[in-house]
mmCIF file with all atom_site columns, C-alpha atoms in Angstrom:
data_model
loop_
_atom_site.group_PDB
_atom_site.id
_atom_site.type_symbol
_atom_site.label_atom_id
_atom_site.label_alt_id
_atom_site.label_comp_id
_atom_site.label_asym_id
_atom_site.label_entity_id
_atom_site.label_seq_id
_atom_site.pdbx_PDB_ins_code
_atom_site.Cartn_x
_atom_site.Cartn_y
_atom_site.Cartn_z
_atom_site.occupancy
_atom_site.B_iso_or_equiv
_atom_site.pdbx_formal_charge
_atom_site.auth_seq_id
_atom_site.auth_comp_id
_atom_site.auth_asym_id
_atom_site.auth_atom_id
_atom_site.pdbx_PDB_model_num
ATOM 1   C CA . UNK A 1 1   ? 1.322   17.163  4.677   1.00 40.00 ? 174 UNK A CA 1
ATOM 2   C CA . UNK A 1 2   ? -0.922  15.716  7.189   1.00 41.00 ? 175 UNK A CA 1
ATOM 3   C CA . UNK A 1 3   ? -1.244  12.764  9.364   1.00 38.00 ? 176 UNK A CA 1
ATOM 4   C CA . UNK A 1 4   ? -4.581  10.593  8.920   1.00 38.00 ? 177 UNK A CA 1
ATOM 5   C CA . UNK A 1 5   ? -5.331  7.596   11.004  1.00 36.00 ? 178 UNK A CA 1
ATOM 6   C CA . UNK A 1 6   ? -7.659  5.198   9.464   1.00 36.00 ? 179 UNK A CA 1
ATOM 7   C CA . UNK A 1 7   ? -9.389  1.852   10.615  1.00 33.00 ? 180 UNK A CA 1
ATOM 8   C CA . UNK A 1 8   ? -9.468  -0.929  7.648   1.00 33.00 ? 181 UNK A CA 1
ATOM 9   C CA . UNK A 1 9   ? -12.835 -0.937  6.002   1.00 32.00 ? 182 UNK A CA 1
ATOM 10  C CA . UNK A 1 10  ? -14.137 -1.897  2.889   1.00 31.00 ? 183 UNK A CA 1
ATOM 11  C CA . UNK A 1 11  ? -13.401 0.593   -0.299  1.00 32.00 ? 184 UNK A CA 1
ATOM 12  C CA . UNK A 1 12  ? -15.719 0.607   -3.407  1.00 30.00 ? 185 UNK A CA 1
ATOM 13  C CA . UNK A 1 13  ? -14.112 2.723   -6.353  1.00 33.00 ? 186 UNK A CA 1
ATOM 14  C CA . UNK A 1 14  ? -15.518 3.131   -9.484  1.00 32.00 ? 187 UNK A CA 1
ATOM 15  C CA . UNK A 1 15  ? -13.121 4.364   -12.488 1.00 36.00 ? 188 UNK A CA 1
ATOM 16  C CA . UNK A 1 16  ? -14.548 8.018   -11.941 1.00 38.00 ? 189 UNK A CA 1
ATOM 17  C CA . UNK A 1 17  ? -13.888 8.463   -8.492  1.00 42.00 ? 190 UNK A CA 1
ATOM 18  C CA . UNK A 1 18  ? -11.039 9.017   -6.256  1.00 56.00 ? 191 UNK A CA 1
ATOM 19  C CA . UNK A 1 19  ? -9.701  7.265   -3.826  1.00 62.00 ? 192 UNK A CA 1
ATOM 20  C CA . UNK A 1 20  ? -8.850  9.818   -0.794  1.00 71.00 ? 193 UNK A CA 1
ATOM 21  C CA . UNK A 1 21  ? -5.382  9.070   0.816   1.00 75.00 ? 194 UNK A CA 1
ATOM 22  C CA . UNK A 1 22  ? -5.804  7.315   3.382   1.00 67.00 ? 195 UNK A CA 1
ATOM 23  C CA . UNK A 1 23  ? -8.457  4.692   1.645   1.00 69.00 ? 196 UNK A CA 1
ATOM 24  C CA . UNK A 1 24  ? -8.213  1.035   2.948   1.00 69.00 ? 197 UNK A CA 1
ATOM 25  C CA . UNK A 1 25  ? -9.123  -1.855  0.548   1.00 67.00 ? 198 UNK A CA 1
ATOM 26  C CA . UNK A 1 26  ? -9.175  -5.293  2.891   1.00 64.00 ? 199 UNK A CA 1
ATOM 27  C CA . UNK A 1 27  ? -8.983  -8.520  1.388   1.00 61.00 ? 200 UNK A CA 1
ATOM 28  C CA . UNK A 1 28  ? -11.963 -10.981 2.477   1.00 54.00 ? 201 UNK A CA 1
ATOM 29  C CA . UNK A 1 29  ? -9.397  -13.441 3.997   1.00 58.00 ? 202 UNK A CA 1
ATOM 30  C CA . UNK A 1 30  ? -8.248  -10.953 6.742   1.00 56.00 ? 203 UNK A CA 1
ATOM 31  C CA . UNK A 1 31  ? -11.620 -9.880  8.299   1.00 51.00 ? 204 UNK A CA 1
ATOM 32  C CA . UNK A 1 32  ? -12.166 -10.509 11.785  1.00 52.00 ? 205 UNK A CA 1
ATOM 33  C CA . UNK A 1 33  ? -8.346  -10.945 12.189  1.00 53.00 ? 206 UNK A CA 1
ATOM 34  C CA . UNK A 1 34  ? -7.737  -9.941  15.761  1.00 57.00 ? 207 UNK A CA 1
ATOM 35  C CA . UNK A 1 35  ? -3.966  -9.098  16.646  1.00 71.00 ? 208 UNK A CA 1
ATOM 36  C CA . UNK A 1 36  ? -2.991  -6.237  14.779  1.00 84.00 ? 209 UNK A CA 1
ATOM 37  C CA . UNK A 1 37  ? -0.059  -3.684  14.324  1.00 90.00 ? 210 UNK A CA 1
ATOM 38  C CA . UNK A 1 38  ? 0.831   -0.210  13.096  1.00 90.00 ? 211 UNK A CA 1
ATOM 39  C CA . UNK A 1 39  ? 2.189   0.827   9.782   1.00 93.00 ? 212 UNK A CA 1
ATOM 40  C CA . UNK A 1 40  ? 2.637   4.202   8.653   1.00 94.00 ? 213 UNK A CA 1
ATOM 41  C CA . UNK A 1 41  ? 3.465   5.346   5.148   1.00 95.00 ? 214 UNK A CA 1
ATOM 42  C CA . UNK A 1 42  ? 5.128   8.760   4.086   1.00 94.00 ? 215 UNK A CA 1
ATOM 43  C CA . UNK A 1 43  ? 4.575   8.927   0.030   1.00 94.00 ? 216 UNK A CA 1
ATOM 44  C CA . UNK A 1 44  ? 6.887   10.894  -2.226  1.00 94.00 ? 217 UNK A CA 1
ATOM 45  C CA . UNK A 1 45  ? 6.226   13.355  -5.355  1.00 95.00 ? 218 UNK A CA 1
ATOM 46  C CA . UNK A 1 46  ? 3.812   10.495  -6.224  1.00 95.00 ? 219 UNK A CA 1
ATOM 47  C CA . UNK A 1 47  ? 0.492   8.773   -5.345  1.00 95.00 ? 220 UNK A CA 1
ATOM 48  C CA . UNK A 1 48  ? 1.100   5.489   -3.750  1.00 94.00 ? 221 UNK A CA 1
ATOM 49  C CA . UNK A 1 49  ? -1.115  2.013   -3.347  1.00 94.00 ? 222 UNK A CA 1
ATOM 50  C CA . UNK A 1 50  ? 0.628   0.009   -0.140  1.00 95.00 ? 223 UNK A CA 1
ATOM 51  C CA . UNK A 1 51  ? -0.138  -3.411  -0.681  1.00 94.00 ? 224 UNK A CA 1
ATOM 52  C CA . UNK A 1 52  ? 0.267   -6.651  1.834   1.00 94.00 ? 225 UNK A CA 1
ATOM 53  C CA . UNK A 1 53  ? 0.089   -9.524  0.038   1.00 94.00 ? 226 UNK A CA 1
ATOM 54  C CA . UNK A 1 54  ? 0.357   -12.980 2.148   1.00 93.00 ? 227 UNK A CA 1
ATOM 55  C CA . UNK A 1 55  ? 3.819   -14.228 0.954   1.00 95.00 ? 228 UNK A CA 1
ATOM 56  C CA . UNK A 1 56  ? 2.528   -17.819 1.100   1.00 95.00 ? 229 UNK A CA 1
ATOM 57  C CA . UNK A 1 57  ? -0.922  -18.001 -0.656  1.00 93.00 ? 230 UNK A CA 1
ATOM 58  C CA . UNK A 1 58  ? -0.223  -14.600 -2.679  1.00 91.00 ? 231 UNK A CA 1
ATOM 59  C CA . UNK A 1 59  ? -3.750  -13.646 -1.363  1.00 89.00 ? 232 UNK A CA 1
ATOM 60  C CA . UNK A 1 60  ? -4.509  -9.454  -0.634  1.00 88.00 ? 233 UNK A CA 1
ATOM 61  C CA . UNK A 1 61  ? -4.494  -8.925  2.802   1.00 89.00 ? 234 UNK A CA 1
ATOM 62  C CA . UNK A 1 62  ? -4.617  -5.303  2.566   1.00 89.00 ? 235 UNK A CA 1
ATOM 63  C CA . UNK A 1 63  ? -3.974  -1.945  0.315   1.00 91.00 ? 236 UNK A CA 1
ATOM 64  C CA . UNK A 1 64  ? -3.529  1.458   1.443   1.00 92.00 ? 237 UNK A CA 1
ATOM 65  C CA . UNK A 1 65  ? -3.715  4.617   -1.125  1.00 91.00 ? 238 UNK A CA 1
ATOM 66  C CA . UNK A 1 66  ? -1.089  7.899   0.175   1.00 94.00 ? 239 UNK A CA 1
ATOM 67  C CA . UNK A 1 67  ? -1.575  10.817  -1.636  1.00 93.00 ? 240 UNK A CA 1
ATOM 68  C CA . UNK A 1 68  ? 1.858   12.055  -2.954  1.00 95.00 ? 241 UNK A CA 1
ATOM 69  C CA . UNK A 1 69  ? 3.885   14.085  -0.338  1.00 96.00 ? 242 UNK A CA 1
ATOM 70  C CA . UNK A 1 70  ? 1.153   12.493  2.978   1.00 95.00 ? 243 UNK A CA 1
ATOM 71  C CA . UNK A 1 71  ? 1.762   10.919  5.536   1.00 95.00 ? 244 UNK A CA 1
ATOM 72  C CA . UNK A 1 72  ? -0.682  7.806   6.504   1.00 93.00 ? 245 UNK A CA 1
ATOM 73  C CA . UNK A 1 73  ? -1.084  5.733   9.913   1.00 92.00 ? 246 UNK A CA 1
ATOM 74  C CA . UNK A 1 74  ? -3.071  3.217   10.113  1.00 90.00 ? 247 UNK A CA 1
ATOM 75  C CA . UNK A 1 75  ? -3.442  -0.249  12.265  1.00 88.00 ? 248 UNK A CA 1
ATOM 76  C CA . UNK A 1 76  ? -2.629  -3.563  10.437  1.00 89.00 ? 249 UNK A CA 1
ATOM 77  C CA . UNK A 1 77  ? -3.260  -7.001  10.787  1.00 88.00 ? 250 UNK A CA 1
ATOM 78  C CA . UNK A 1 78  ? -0.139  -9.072  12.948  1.00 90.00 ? 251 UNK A CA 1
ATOM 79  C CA . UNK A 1 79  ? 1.540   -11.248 9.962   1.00 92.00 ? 252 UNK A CA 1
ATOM 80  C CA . UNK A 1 80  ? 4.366   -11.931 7.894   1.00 95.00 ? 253 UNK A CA 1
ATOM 81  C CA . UNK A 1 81  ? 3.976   -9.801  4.017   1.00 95.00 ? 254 UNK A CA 1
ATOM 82  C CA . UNK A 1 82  ? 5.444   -9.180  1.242   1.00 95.00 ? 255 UNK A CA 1
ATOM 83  C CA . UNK A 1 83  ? 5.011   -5.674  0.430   1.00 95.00 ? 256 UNK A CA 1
ATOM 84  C CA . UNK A 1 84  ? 3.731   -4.194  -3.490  1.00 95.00 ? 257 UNK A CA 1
ATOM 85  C CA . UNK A 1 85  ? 4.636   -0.495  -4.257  1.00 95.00 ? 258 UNK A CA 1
ATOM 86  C CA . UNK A 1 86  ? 2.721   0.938   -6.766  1.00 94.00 ? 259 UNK A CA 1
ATOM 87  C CA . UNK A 1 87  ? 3.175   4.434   -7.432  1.00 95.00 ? 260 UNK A CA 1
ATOM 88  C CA . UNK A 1 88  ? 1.927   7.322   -10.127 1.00 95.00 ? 261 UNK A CA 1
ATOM 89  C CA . UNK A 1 89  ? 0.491   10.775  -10.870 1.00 94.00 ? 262 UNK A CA 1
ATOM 90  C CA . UNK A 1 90  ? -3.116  10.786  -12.453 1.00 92.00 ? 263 UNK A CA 1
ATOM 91  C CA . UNK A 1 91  ? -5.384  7.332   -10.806 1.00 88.00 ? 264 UNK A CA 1
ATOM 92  C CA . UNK A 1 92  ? -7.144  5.449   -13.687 1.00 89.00 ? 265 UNK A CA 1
ATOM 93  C CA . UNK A 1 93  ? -8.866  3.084   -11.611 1.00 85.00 ? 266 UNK A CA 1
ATOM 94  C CA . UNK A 1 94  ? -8.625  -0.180  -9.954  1.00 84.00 ? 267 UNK A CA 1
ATOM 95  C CA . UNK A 1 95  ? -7.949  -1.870  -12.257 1.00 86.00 ? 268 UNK A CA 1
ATOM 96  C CA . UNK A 1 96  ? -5.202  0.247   -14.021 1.00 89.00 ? 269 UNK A CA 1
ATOM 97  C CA . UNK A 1 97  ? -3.901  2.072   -11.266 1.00 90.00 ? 270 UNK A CA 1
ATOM 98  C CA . UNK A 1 98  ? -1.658  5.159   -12.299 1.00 92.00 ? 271 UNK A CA 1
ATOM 99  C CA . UNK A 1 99  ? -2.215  4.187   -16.021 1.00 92.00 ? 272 UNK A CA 1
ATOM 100 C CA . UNK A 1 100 ? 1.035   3.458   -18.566 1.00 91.00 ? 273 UNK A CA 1
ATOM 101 C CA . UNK A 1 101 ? 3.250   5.197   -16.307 1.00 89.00 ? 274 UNK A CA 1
ATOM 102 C CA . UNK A 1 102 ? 2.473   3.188   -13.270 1.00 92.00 ? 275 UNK A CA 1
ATOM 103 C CA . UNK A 1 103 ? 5.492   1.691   -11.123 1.00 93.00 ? 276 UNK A CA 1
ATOM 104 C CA . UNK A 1 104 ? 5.061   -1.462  -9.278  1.00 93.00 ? 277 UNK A CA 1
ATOM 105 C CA . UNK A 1 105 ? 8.087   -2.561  -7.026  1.00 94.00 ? 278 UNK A CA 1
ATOM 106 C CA . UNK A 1 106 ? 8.492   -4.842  -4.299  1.00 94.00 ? 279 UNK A CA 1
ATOM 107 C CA . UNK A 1 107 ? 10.447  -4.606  -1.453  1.00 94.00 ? 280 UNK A CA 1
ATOM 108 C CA . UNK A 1 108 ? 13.158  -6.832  -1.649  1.00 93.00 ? 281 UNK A CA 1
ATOM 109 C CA . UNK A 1 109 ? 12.544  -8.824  2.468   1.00 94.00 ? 282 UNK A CA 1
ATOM 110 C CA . UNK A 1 110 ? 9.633   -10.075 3.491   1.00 97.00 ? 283 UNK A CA 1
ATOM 111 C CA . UNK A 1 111 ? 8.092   -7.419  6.401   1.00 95.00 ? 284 UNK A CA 1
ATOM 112 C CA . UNK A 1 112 ? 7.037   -8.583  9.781   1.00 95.00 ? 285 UNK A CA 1
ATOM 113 C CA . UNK A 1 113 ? 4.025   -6.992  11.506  1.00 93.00 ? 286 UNK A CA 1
ATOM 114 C CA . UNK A 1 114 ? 3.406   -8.026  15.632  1.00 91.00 ? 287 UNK A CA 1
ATOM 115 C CA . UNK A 1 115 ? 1.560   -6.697  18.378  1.00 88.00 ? 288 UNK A CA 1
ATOM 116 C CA . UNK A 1 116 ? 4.347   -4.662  19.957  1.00 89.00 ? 289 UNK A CA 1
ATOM 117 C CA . UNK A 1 117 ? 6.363   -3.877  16.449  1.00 90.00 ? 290 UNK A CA 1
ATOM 118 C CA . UNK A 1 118 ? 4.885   -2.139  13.978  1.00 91.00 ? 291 UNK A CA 1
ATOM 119 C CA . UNK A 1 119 ? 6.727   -0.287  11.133  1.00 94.00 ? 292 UNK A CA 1
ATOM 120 C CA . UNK A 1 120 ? 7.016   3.148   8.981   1.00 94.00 ? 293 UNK A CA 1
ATOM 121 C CA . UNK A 1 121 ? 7.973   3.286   5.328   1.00 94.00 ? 294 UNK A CA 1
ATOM 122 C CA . UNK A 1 122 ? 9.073   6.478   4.106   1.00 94.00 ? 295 UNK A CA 1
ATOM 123 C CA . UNK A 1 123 ? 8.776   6.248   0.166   1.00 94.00 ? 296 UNK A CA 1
ATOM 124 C CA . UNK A 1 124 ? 11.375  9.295   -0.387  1.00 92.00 ? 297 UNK A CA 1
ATOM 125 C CA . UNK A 1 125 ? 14.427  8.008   -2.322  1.00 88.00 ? 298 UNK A CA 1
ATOM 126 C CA . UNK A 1 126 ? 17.779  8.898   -1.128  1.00 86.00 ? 299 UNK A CA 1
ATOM 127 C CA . UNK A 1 127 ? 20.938  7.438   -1.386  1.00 86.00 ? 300 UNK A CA 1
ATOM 128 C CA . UNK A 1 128 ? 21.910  4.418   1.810   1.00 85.00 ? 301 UNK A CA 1
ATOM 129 C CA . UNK A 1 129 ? 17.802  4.297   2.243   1.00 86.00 ? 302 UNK A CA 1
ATOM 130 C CA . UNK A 1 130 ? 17.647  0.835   3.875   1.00 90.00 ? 303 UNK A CA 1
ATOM 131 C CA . UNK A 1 131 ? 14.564  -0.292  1.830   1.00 88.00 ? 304 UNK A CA 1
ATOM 132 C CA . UNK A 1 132 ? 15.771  -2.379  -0.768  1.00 90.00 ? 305 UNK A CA 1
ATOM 133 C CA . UNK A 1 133 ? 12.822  -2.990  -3.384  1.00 91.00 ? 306 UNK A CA 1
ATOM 134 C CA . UNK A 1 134 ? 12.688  -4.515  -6.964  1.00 91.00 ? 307 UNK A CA 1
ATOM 135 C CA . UNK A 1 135 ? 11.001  -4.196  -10.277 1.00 91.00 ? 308 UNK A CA 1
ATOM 136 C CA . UNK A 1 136 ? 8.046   -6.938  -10.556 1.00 86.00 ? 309 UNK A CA 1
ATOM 137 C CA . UNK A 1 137 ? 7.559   -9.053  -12.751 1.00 75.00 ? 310 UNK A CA 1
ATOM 138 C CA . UNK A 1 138 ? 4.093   -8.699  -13.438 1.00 77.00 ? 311 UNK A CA 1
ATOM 139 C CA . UNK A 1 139 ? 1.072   -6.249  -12.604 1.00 77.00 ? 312 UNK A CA 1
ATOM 140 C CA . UNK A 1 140 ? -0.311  -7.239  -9.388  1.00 79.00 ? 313 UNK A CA 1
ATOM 141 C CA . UNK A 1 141 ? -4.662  -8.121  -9.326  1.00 74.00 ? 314 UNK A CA 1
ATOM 142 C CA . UNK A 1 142 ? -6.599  -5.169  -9.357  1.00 73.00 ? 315 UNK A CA 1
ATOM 143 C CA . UNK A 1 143 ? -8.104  -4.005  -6.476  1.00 71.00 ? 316 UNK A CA 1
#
């Protein structure tokens, strides 16, 4: 398990390929954004996509792929977000994600990103984790 740092950047996947952990997709409202934070991500036994999703608009602000069992840090723009878990084994693309067997949670509180707090989310389950998340209702937009 390794620790990659990563700067946001644009990500163009096609079905076939794979997205490398670590892989930033940015949504087109958050470019140029100039405060930013930290978040770093520990995945489980499966892949992960991280999403930020602006809790007000419902726009993508930003996704982030782990690789199951790695460990991603990356900088993140300052904001208020809800944040999408969407985990599996085998990638299908962006539009599928992880295929039939794809989980997509959310975590239960809104997350707050500033300049001087950032925050790590470890994805392994154990009992009295303090990340509450639950089952959504629908897919979220492809990527």
């Amino acid at each position: 398990m390794g620790t990659r740092s990563v700067m946001a950047g644009f990500l163009i996947s096609s079905r076939r390929s794979r997205f490398r952990s670590g892989s930033v997709t940015v949504g087109a409202n958050v470019i140029g954004l100039i405060k930013r934070s930290n978040l770093t991500i520990e995945a489980a036994d499966s892949n992960t996509v991280v999403q930020l999703v602006d809790p007000d608009t419902n726009a993508h602000a930003l996704s982030i792929y782990v690789a199951a069992n790695d460990r991603v840090s990356l900088p993140v723009p300052a904001g208020t977000y809800r944040v999408c878990l969407i985990e599996g084994r085998k990638w299908h693309g962006a539009r599928r994600y992880f295929g039939p067997n794809t989980s997509y949670e959310t975590v239960a509180s809104l997350i707050e990103f500033t300049p001087t707090m950032g925050h790590v989310i470890d994805l392994h389950r154990r009992p009295g984790g303090n990340l509450e998340t639950r089952m959504m209702g629908s897919r979220p937009a492809p990527l």
